[in-house]
Coordinates of C-alpha atoms and ligand atoms in Angstrom, one line a residue:
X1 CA -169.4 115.1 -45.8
X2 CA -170.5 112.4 -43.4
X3 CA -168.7 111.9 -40.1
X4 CA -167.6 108.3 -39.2
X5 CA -171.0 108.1 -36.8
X6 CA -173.0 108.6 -40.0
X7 CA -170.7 106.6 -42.0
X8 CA -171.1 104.0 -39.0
X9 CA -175.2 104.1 -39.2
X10 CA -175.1 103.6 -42.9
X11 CA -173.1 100.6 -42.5
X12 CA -175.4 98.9 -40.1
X13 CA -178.5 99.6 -42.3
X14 CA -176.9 98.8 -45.5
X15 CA -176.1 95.2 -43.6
X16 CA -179.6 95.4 -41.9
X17 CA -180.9 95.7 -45.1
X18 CA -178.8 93.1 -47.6
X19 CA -179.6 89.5 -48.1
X20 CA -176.4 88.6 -47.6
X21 CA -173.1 90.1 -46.8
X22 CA -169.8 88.8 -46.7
X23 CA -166.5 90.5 -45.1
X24 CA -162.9 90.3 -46.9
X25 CA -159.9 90.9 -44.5
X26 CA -156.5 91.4 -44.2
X27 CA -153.6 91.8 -42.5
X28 CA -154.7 95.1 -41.4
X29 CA -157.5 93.2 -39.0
X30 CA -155.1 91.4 -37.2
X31 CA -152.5 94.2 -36.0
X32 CA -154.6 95.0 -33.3
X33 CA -153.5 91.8 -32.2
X34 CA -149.6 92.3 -32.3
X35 CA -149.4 91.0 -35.9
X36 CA -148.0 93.3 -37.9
X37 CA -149.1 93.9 -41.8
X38 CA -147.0 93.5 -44.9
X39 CA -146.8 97.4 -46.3
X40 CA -147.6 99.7 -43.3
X41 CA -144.6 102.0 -42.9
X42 CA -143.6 99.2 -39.9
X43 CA -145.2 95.9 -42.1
X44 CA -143.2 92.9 -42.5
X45 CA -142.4 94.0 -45.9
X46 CA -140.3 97.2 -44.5
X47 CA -137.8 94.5 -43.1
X48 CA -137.9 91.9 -45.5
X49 CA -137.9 91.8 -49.3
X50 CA -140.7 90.5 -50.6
X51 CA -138.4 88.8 -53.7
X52 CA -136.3 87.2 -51.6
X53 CA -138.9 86.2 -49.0
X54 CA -141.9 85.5 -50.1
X55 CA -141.9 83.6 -53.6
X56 CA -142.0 80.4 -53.8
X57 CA -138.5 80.4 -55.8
X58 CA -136.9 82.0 -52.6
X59 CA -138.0 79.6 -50.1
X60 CA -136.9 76.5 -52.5
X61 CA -133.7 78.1 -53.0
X62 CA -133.1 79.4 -49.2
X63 CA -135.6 77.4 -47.7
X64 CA -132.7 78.2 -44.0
X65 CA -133.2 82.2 -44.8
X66 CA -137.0 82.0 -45.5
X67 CA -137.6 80.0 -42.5
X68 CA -136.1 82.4 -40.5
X69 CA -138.4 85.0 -41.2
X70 CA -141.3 82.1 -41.2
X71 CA -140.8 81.3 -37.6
X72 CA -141.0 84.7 -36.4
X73 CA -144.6 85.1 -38.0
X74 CA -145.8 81.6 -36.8
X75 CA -144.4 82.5 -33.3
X76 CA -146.2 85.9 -32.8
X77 CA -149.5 84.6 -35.0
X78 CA -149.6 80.8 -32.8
X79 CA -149.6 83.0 -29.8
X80 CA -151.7 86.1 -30.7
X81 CA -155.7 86.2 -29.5
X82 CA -158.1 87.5 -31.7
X83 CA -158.9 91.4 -31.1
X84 CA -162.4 92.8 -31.0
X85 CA -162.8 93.4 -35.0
X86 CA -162.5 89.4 -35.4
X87 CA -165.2 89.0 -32.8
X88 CA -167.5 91.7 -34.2
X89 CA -167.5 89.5 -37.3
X90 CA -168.1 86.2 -36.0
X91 CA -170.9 88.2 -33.7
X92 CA -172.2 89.2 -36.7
X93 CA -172.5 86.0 -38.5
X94 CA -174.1 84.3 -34.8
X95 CA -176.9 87.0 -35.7
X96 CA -177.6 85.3 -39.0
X97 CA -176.1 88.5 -40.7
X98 CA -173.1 87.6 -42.7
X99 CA -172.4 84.5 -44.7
X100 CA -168.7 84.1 -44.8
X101 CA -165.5 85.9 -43.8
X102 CA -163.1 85.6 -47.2
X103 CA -159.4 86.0 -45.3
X104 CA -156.0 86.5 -46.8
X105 CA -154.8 86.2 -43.3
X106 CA -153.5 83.2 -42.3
X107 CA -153.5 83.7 -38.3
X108 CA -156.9 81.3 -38.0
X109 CA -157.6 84.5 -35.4
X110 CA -161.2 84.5 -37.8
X111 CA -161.7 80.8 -36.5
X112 CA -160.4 81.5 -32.9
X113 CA -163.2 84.2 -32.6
X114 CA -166.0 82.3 -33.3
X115 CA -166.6 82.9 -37.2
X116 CA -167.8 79.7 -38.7
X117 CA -167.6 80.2 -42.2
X118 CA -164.1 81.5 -43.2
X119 CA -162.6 80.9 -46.5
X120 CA -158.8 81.0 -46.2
X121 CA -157.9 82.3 -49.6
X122 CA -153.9 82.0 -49.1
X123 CA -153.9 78.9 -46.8
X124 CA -152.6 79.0 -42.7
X125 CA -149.8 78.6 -40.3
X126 CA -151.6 76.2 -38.5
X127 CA -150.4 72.9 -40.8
X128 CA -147.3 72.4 -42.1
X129 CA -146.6 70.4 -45.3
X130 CA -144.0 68.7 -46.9
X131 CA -143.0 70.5 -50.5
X132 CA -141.7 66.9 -51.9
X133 CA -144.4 64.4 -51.2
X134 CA -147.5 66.1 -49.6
X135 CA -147.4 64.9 -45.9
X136 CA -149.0 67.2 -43.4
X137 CA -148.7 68.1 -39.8
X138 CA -150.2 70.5 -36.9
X139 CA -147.8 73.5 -36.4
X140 CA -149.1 73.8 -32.8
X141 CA -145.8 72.0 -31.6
X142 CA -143.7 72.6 -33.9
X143 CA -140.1 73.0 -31.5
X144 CA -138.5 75.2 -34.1
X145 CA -135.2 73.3 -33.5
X146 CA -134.3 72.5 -36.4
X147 CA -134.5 75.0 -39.2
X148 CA -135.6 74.1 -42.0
X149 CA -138.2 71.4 -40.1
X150 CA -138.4 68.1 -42.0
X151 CA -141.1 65.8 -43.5
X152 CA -141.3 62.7 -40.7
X153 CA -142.1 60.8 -44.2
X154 CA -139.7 61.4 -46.7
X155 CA -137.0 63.5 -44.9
X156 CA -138.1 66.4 -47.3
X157 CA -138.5 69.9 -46.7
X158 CA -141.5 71.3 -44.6
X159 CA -143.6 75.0 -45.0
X160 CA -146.3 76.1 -43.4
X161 CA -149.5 75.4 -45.6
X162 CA -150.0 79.2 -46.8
X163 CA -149.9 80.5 -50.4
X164 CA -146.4 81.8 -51.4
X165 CA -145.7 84.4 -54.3
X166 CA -146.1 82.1 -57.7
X167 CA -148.3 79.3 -56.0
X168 CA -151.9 78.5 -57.0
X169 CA -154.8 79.8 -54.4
X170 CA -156.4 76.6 -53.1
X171 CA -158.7 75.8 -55.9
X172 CA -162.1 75.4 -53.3
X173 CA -160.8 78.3 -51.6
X174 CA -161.0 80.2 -54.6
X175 CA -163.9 78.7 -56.1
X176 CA -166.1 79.6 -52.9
X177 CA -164.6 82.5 -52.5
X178 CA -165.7 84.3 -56.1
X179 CA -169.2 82.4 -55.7
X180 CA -169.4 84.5 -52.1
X181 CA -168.8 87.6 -54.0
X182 CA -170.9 87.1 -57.2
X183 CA -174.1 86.5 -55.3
X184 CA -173.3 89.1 -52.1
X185 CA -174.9 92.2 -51.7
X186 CA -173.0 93.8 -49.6
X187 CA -168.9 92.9 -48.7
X188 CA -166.8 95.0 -45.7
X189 CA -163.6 94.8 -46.9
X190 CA -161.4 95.4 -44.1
X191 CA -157.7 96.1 -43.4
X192 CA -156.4 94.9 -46.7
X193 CA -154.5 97.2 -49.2
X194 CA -155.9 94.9 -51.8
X195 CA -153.5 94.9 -54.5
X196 CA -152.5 91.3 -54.2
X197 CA -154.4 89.3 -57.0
X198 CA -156.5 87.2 -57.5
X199 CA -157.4 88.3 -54.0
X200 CA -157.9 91.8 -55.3
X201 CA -160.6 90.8 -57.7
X202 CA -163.2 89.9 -54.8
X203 CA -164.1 93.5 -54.1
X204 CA -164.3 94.2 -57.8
X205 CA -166.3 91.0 -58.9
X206 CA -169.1 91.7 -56.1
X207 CA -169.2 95.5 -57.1
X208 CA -169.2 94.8 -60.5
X209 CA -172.5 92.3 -59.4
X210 CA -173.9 95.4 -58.0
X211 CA -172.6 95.2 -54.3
X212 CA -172.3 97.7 -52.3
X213 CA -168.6 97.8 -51.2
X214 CA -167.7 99.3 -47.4
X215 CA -164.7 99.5 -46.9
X216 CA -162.9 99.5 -43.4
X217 CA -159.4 101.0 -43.5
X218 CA -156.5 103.0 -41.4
X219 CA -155.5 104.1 -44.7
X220 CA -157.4 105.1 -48.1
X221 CA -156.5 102.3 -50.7
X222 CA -156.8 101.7 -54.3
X223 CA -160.4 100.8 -53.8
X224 CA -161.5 104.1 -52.0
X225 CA -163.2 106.1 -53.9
X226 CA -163.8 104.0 -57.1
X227 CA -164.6 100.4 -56.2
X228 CA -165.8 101.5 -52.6
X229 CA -169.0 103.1 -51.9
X230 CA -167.0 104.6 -48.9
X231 CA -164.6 104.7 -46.3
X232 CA -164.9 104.2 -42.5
X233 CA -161.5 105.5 -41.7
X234 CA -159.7 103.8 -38.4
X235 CA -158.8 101.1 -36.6
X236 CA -161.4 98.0 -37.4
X237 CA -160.9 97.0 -33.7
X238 CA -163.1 99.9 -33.1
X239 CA -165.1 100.3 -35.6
X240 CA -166.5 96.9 -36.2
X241 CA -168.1 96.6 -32.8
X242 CA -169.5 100.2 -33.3
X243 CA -171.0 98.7 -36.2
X244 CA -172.5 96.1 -34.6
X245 CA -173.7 97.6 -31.6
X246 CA -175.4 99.6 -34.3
X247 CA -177.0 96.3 -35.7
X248 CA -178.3 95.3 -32.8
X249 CA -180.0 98.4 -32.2
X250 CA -181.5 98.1 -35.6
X251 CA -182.8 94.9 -35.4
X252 CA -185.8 95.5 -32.3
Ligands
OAD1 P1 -151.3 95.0 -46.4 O1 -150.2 95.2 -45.5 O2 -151.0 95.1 -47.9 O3 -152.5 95.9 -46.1 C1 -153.0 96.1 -44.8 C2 -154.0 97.2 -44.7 O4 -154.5 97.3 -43.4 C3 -153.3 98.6 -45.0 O5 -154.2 99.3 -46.0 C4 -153.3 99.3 -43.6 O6 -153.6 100.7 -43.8 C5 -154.5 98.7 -43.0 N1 -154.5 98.6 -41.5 C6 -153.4 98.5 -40.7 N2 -153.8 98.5 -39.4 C7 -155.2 98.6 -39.4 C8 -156.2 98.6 -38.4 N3 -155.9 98.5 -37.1 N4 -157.5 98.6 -38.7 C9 -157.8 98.7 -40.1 N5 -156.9 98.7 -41.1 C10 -155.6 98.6 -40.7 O7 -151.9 93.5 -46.1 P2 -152.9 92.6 -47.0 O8 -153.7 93.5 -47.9 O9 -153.5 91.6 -46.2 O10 -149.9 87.5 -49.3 O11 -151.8 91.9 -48.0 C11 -152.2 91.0 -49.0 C12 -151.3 89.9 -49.1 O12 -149.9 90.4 -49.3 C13 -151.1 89.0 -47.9 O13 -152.1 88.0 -47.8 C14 -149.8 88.4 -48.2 C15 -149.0 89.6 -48.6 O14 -147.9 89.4 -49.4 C16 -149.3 86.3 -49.4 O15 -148.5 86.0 -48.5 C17 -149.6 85.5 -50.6
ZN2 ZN1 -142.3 64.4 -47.5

């Protein structure tokens, strides 16, 4: 059995030694940041039901109740900094090393840190838009004093510009997304229990392309030990920049 140092050297030669790697995150990159994740024991998913929450049906029906849960996410994600696993990434991508970061998250902490080339593959918090006719706005100062917040064009109802339960994926997202992992080599798929499709299928196209698949994980998922080659176990905030530093190294 290989330790997490072994399991950390292999990972910094397999990405010394691909043409191109790409990284898939989750919520699970962003806790380190005070975020918390959707199915860890203390996730946002402990506290709210997902039915009544998070499909799109919900928040058209009880768009008051939804938003209620909505501003405490865009509060704590608006104000959160990006932690060291976000910076590790974009670092990696500054050294000419990874093509894209593929995100469910929808934090923009990927962005904040540097990376260049993120795909947001379930939208972000930081636009608003208005469910009637369209019209967008900047969350940044959004007073939150009146719940639900309204469409300054058509008085309509506004939510934040992210992909709800029973909504489409932003077709470019998407499209760039499933080209990234058809023509990877290797993708770090990092703190996402990845059973949320289509999301999901990005780990399992690029294996199924031959990829190798590292995987970057508090927890074991359904991807360890089928779809992943293996498992660095712990927190990404540490082990990304381990990673890197490893990289470096590599690289004179
Ligand atoms: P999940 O909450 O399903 O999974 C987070 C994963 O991160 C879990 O496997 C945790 O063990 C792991 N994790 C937690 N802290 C970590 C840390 N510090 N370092 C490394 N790993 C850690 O979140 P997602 O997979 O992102 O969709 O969830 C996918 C989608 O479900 C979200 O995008 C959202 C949600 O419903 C929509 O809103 C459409
Ligand atoms: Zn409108």
């Amino acid at each position: 059995m290989e330790g997490l140092s072994q399991l950390i050297d292999r990972a910094a030669k397999d990405i010394l030694s691909s043409r191109k790697t790409i990284a898939f995150t989750g919520a699970g990159i962003s806790v380190e940041s005070g975020i918390p994740d959707f199915r860890s024991a203390d996730g946002l998913w402990s506290r709210y039901d997902p039915d009544e929450y998070a499909h799109i049906s919900a928040f058209r029906a009880n768009p008051e109740k939804v938003w209620r849960m909505l501003k405490e996410m865009m509060e704590l994600t608006l104000g959160a900094e990006p932690n060291p696993a976000h910076r590790a990434l974009a670092e990696l991508e500054e050294m000419g090393l990874l093509s894209s970061v593929i995100t469910q998250n929808v934090d923009g902490l990927h962005q904040r840190a540097g990376s260049k080339n993120v795909i947001e593959f379930h939208g972000t918090n930081d636009y608003l838009v208005c469910i009637r006719c369209g019209w967008r706005r900047e969350s940044k100062d959004l007073s939150f004093d009146e719940i639900p917040p309204r469409c300054e064009k058509c008085g309509f109802i506004l939510k934040p510009d992210v992909v709800f339960f029973g909504e489409p994926i932003p077709p470019e997202a998407q499209r760039r997304a499933f080209e990234e992992a058809r023509t990877c080599d290797v993708v770090l798929v990092i703190g996402t229990s990845a059973v949320v499709f289509p999301a999901g299928e990005i780990p399992i196209v690029a294996k199924r392309r031959g990829a190798k698949v590292v995987e970057i994980n508090k927890e074991s998922t359904v991807l360890t030990g089928s779809i992943s080659d293996y498992l660095l176990q712990g927190k990404a905030g540490e082990i990304l920049p381990r990673i890197v530093e490893k990289v470096r190294e590599g690289m004179h």
